[in-house]
Short mmCIF file of C-alpha atoms in Angstrom, two decimals:
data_model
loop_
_atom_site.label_atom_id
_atom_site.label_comp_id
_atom_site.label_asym_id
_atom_site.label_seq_id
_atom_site.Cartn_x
_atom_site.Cartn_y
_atom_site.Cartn_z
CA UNK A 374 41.10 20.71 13.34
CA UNK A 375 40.58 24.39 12.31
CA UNK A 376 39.57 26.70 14.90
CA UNK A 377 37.57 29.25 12.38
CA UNK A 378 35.47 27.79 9.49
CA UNK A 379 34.18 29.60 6.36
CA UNK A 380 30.36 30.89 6.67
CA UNK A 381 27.32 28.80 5.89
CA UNK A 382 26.66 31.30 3.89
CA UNK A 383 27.37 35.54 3.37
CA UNK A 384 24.47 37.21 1.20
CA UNK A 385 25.71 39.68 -1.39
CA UNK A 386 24.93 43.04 -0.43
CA UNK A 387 26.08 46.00 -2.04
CA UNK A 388 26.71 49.33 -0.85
CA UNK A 389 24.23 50.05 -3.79
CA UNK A 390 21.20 47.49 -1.89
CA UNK A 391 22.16 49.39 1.26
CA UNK A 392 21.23 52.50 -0.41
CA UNK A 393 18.46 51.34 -2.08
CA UNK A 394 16.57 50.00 0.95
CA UNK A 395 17.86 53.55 2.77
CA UNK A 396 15.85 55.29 -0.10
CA UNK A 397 12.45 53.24 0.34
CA UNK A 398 12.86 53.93 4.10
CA UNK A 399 12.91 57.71 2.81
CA UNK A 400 10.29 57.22 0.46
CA UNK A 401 7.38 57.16 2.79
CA UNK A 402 5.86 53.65 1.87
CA UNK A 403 8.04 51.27 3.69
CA UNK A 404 5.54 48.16 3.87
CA UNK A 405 3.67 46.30 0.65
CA UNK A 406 3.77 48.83 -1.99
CA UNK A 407 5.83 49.82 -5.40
CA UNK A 408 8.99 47.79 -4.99
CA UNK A 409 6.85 44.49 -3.59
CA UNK A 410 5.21 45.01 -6.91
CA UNK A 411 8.10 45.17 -9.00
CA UNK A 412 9.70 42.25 -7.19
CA UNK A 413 6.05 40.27 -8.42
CA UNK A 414 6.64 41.31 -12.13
CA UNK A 415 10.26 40.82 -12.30
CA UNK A 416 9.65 37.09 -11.40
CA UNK A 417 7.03 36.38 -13.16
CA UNK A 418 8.55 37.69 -16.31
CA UNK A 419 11.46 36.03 -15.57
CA UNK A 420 9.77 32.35 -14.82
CA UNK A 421 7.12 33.01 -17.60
CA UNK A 422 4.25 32.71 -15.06
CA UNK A 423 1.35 34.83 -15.11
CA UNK A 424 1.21 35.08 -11.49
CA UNK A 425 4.31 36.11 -8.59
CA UNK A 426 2.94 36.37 -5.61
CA UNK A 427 5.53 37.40 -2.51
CA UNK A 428 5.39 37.06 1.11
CA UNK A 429 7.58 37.73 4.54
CA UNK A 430 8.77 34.00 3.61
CA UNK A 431 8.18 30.70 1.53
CA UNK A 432 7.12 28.83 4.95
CA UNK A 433 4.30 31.55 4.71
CA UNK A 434 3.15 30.53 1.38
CA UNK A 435 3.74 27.20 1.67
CA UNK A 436 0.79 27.62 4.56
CA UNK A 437 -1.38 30.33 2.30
CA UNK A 438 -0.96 27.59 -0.74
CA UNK A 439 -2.19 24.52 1.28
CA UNK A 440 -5.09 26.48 2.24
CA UNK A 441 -5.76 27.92 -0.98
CA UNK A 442 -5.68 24.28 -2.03
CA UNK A 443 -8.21 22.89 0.14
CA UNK A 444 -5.56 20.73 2.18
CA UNK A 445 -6.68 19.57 5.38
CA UNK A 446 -7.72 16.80 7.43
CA UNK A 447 -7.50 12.98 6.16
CA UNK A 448 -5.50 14.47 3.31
CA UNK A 449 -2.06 12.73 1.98
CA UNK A 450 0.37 15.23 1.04
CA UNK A 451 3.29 13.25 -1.07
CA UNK A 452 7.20 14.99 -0.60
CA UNK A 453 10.50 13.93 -0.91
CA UNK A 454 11.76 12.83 2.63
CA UNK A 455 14.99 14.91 2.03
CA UNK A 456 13.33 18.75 2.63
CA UNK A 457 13.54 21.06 5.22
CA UNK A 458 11.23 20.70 8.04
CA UNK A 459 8.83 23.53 6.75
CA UNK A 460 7.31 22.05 4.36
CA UNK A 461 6.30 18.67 6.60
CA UNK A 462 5.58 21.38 9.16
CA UNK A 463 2.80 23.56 7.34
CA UNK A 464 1.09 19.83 5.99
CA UNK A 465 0.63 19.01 9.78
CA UNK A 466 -0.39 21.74 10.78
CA UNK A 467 -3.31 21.84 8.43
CA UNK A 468 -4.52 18.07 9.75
CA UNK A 469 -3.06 16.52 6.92
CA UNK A 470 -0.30 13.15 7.12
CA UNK A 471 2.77 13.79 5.17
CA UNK A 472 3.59 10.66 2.53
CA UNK A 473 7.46 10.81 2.44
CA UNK A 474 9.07 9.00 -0.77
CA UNK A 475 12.48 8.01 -0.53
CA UNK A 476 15.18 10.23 -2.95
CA UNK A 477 17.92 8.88 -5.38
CA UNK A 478 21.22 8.26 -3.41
CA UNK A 479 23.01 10.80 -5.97
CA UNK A 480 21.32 13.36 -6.20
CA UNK A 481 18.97 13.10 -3.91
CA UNK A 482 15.90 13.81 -5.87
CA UNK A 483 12.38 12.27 -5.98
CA UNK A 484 11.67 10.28 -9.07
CA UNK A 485 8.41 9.89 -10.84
CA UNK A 486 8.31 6.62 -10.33
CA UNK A 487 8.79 6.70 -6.37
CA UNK A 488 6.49 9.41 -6.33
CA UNK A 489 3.87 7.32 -8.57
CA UNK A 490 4.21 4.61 -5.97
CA UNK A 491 2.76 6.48 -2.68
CA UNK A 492 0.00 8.07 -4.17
CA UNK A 493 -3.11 6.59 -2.99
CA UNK A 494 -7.14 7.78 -2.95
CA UNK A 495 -6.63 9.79 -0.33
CA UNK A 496 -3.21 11.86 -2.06
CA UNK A 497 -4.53 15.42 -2.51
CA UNK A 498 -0.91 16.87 -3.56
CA UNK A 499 2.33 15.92 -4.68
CA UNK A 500 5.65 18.36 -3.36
CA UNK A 501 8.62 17.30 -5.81
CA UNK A 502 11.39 19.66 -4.24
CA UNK A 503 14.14 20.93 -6.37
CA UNK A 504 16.96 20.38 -3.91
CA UNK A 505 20.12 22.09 -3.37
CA UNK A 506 19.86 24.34 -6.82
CA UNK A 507 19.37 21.08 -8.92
CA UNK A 508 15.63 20.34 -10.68
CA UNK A 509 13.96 16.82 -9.92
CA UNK A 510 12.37 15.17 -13.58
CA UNK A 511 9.10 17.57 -13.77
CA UNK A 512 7.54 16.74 -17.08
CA UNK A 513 8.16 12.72 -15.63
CA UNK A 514 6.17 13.80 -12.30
CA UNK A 515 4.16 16.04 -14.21
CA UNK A 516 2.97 13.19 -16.26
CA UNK A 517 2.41 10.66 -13.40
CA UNK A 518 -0.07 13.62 -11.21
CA UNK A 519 -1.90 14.23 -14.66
CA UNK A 520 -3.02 10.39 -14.49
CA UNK A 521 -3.52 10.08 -10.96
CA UNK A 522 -5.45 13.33 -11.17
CA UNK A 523 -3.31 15.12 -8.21
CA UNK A 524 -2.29 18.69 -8.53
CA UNK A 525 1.62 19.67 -8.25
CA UNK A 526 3.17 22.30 -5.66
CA UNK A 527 6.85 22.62 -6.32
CA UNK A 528 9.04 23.08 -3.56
CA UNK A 529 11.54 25.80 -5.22
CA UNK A 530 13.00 26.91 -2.15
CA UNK A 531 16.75 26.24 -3.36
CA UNK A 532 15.59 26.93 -7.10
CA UNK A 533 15.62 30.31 -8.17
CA UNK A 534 17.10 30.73 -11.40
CA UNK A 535 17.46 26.51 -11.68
CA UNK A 536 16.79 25.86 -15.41
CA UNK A 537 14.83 22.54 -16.29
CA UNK A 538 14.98 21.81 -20.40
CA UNK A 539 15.63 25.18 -20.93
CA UNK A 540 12.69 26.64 -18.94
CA UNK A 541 13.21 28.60 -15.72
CA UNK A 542 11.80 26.95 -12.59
CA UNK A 543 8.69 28.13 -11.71
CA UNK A 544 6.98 28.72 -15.13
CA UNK A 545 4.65 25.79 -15.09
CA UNK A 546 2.87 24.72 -12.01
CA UNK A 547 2.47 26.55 -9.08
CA UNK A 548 5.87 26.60 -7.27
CA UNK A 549 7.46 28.70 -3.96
CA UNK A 550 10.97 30.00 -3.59
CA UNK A 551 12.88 31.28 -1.09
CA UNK A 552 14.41 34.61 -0.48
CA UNK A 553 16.31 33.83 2.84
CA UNK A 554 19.68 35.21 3.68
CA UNK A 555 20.91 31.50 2.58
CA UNK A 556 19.69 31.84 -0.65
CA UNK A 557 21.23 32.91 -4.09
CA UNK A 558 19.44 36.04 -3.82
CA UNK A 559 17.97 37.30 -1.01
CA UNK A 560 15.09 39.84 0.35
CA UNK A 561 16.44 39.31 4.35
CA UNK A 562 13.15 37.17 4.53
CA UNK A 563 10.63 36.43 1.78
CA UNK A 564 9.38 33.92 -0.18
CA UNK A 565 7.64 34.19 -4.06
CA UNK A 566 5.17 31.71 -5.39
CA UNK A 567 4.49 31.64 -8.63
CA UNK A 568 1.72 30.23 -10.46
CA UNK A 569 -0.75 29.92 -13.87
CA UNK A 570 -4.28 29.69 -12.17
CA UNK A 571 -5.75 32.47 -11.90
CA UNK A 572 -8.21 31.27 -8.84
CA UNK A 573 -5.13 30.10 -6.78
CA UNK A 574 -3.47 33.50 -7.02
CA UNK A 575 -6.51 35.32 -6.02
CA UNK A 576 -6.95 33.51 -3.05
CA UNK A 577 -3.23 33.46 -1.87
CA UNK A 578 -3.29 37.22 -2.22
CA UNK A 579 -6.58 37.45 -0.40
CA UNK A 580 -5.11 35.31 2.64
CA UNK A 581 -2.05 37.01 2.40
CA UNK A 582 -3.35 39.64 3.70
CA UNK A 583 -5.88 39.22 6.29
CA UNK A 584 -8.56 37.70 3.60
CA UNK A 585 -9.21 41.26 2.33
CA UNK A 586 -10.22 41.69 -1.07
CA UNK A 587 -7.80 44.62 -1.47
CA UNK A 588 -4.87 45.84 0.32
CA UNK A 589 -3.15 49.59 1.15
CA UNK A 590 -1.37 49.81 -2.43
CA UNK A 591 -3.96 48.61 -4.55
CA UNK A 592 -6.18 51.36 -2.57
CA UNK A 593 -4.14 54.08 -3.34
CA UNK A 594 -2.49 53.26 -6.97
CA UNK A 595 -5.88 52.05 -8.30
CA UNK A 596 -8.41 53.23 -6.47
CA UNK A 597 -9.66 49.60 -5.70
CA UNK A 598 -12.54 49.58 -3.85
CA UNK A 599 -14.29 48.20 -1.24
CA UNK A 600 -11.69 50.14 1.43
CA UNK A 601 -12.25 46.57 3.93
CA UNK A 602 -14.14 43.76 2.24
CA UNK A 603 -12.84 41.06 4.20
CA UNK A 604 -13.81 37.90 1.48
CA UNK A 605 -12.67 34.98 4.68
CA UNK A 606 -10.45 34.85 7.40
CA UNK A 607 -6.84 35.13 6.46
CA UNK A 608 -3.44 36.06 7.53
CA UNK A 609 -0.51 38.85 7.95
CA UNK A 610 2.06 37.41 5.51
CA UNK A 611 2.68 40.50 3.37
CA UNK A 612 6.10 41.46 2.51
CA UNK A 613 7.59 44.79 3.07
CA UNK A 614 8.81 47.39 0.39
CA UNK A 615 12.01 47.34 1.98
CA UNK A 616 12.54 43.87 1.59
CA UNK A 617 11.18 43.62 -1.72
CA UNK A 618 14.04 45.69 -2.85
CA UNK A 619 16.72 43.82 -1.76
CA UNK A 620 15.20 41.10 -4.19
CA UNK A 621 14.99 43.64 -7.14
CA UNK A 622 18.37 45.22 -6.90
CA UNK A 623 19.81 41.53 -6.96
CA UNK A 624 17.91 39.52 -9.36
CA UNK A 625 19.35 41.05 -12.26
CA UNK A 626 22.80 39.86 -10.88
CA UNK A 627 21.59 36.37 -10.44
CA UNK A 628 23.24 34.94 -13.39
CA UNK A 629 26.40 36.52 -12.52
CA UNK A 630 26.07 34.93 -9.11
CA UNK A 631 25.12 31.53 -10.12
CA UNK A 632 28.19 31.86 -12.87
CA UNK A 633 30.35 32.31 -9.75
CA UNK A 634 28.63 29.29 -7.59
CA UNK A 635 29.31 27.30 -10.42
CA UNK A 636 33.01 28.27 -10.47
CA UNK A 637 33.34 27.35 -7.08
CA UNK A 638 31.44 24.12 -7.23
CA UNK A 639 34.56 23.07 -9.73
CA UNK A 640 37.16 23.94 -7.61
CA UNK A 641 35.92 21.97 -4.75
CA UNK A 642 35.09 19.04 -7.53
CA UNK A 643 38.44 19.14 -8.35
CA UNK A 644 40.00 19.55 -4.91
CA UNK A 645 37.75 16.34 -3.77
CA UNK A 646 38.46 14.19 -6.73
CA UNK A 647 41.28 12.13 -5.15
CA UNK A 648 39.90 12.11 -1.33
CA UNK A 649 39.00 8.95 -0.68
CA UNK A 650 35.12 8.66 1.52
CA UNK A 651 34.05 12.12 0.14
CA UNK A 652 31.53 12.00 -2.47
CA UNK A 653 30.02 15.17 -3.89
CA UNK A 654 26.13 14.68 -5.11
CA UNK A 655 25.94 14.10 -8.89
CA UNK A 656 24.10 16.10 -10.76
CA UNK A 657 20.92 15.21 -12.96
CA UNK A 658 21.09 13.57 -16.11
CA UNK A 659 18.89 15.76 -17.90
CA UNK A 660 19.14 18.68 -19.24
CA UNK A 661 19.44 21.38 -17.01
CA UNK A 662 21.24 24.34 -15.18
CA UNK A 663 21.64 24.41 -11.44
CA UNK A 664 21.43 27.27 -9.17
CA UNK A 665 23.97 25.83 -6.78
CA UNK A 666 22.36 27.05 -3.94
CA UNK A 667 24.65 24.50 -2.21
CA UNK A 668 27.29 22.08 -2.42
CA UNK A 669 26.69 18.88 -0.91
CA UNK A 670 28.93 16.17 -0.21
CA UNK A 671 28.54 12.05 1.57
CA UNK A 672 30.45 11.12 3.69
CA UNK A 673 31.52 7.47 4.06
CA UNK A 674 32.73 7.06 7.82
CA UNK A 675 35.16 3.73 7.73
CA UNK A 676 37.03 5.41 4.06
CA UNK A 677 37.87 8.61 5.94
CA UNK A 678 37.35 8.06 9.55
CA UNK A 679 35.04 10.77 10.56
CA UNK A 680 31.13 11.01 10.62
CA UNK A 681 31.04 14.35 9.06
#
């Protein structure tokens, strides 16, 4: 066995993202401010939502979102039961019972019609997650929530830049992604949510930010008034100018990047074709593009002898 392993993962800084962040740090206005602003418009120009709403990460909004929603106790929250612990985590803590629904074997995905099966009377929300770059069948779960009557919260933590049908990730219901070091692009910590209701957005940016109608930039760009109106209780999750612009110097490279992942995720196709217990996932039948955020592999233990 090797005694040195290549990284989980090593972000792609620049010197010119070094500089950039050295230059906010000069600029005065190091917390929520211009560049967090810029980050919100890039994505939701990119997505085609009307709202982009970022945060110090997408655990954060995953929490602000739940509450927005009106999750809480005796709710059923419906997810895939192959997600990160997050997720799960922010449903508990708002007194609600996670509903897991097995994923395909494949690709481990949710389908509609697993997803179909566990909602009952009590199912407030459905969380499809787009897992490891690669989007689940949206317009099929789309279709299923619109006749149970459940609202959608995509989990697009490994999704930014995923394309579904042509469309960018993000652009339809309200859906959170990641800006972790581990993640195609990253903003050290962050998370974005995007979304097309305009009440939703209001009230994550309220929470966001200690349930204040306004916050320090809106004050001073647009002369936003009341100074402290504080609408409910509510939370410190904004992010920070200079880690918003980590996010903008590198989303314009994200193609480039996931052009690269892609590259990659054909060598080691190729390289595991013949070996015999080592199955990469397969990737979706429909139409799509996938992020590659990572490149997953089963492992059958009596072909090849080892566990993992």
């Amino acid at each position: 066995m090797r005694a040195t392993f290549l990284p989980f993962c090593r972000p792609s800084i620049t010197e010119e993202d070094i500089a950039a962040v050295a230059d906010v740090l000069r600029s005065g206005w190091i917390t929520t401010g211009p560049k967090v602003a810029e980050l919100e418009d890039l994505v939701a120009a990119r997505t085609g939502a009307k709202h982009a709403i970022a945060a110090t990460s997408g655990t954060a909004l995953m929490h602000l979102a739940l509450q927005a929603m009106g999750i809480g106790p005796g709710d059923e929250v419906v997810g895939a039961s192959m997600t990160w612990v997050s997720t799960p985590n922010m449903v508990e803590l708002r007194g609600a019972r996670n509903v897991f629904v097995d994923v395909d074997r494949d690709t481990l995905l949710a389908s509609a019609e697993a997803i179909d099966a566990a909602i009952t009377p009590r199912t407030k929300l459905v969380i499809p997650v787009h897992y490891a770059g690669a989007p689940v069948d949206i317009d099929a779960i789309r279709a299923v929530c619109a006749r149970r009557g459940v609202p959608i919260l995509e989990d697009a933590a490994h999704a930014i830049g995923t394309q579904y049908k042509g469309r960018e990730v993000g652009g339809g219901d309200t859906a959170i992604f990641s800006l972790h070091p581990i993640k195609n692009i990253t903003s050290g910590e962050g998370g974005i949510l995007t979304t097309n209701d305009d009440a939703l957005a209001n009230k994550v940016r309220s929470l966001r930010f200690h349930g204040l109608a306004v916050d320090a930039h809106d004050r001073k760009q647009q002369g936003r008034s009341p100074q402290a109106e504080v609408q409910e209780p509510g939370y410190k999750h904004n992010m920070a100018d200079m880690n918003a612009v980590l996010a903008v110097r590198q989303l314009p490279r994200l193609d480039a990047i996931i052009e690269r992942r892609d590259e990659i995720a054909a060598i080691y196709r190729a390289g595991l074709a013949d070996v015999d217990g080592i199955l990469p996932l397969a990737d979706p039948t429909w139409s799509h593009r996938h992020a590659r955020h990572l490149f997953v592999v089963r492992v059958d233990e009596r072909a090849c002898g080892l566990d993992r």
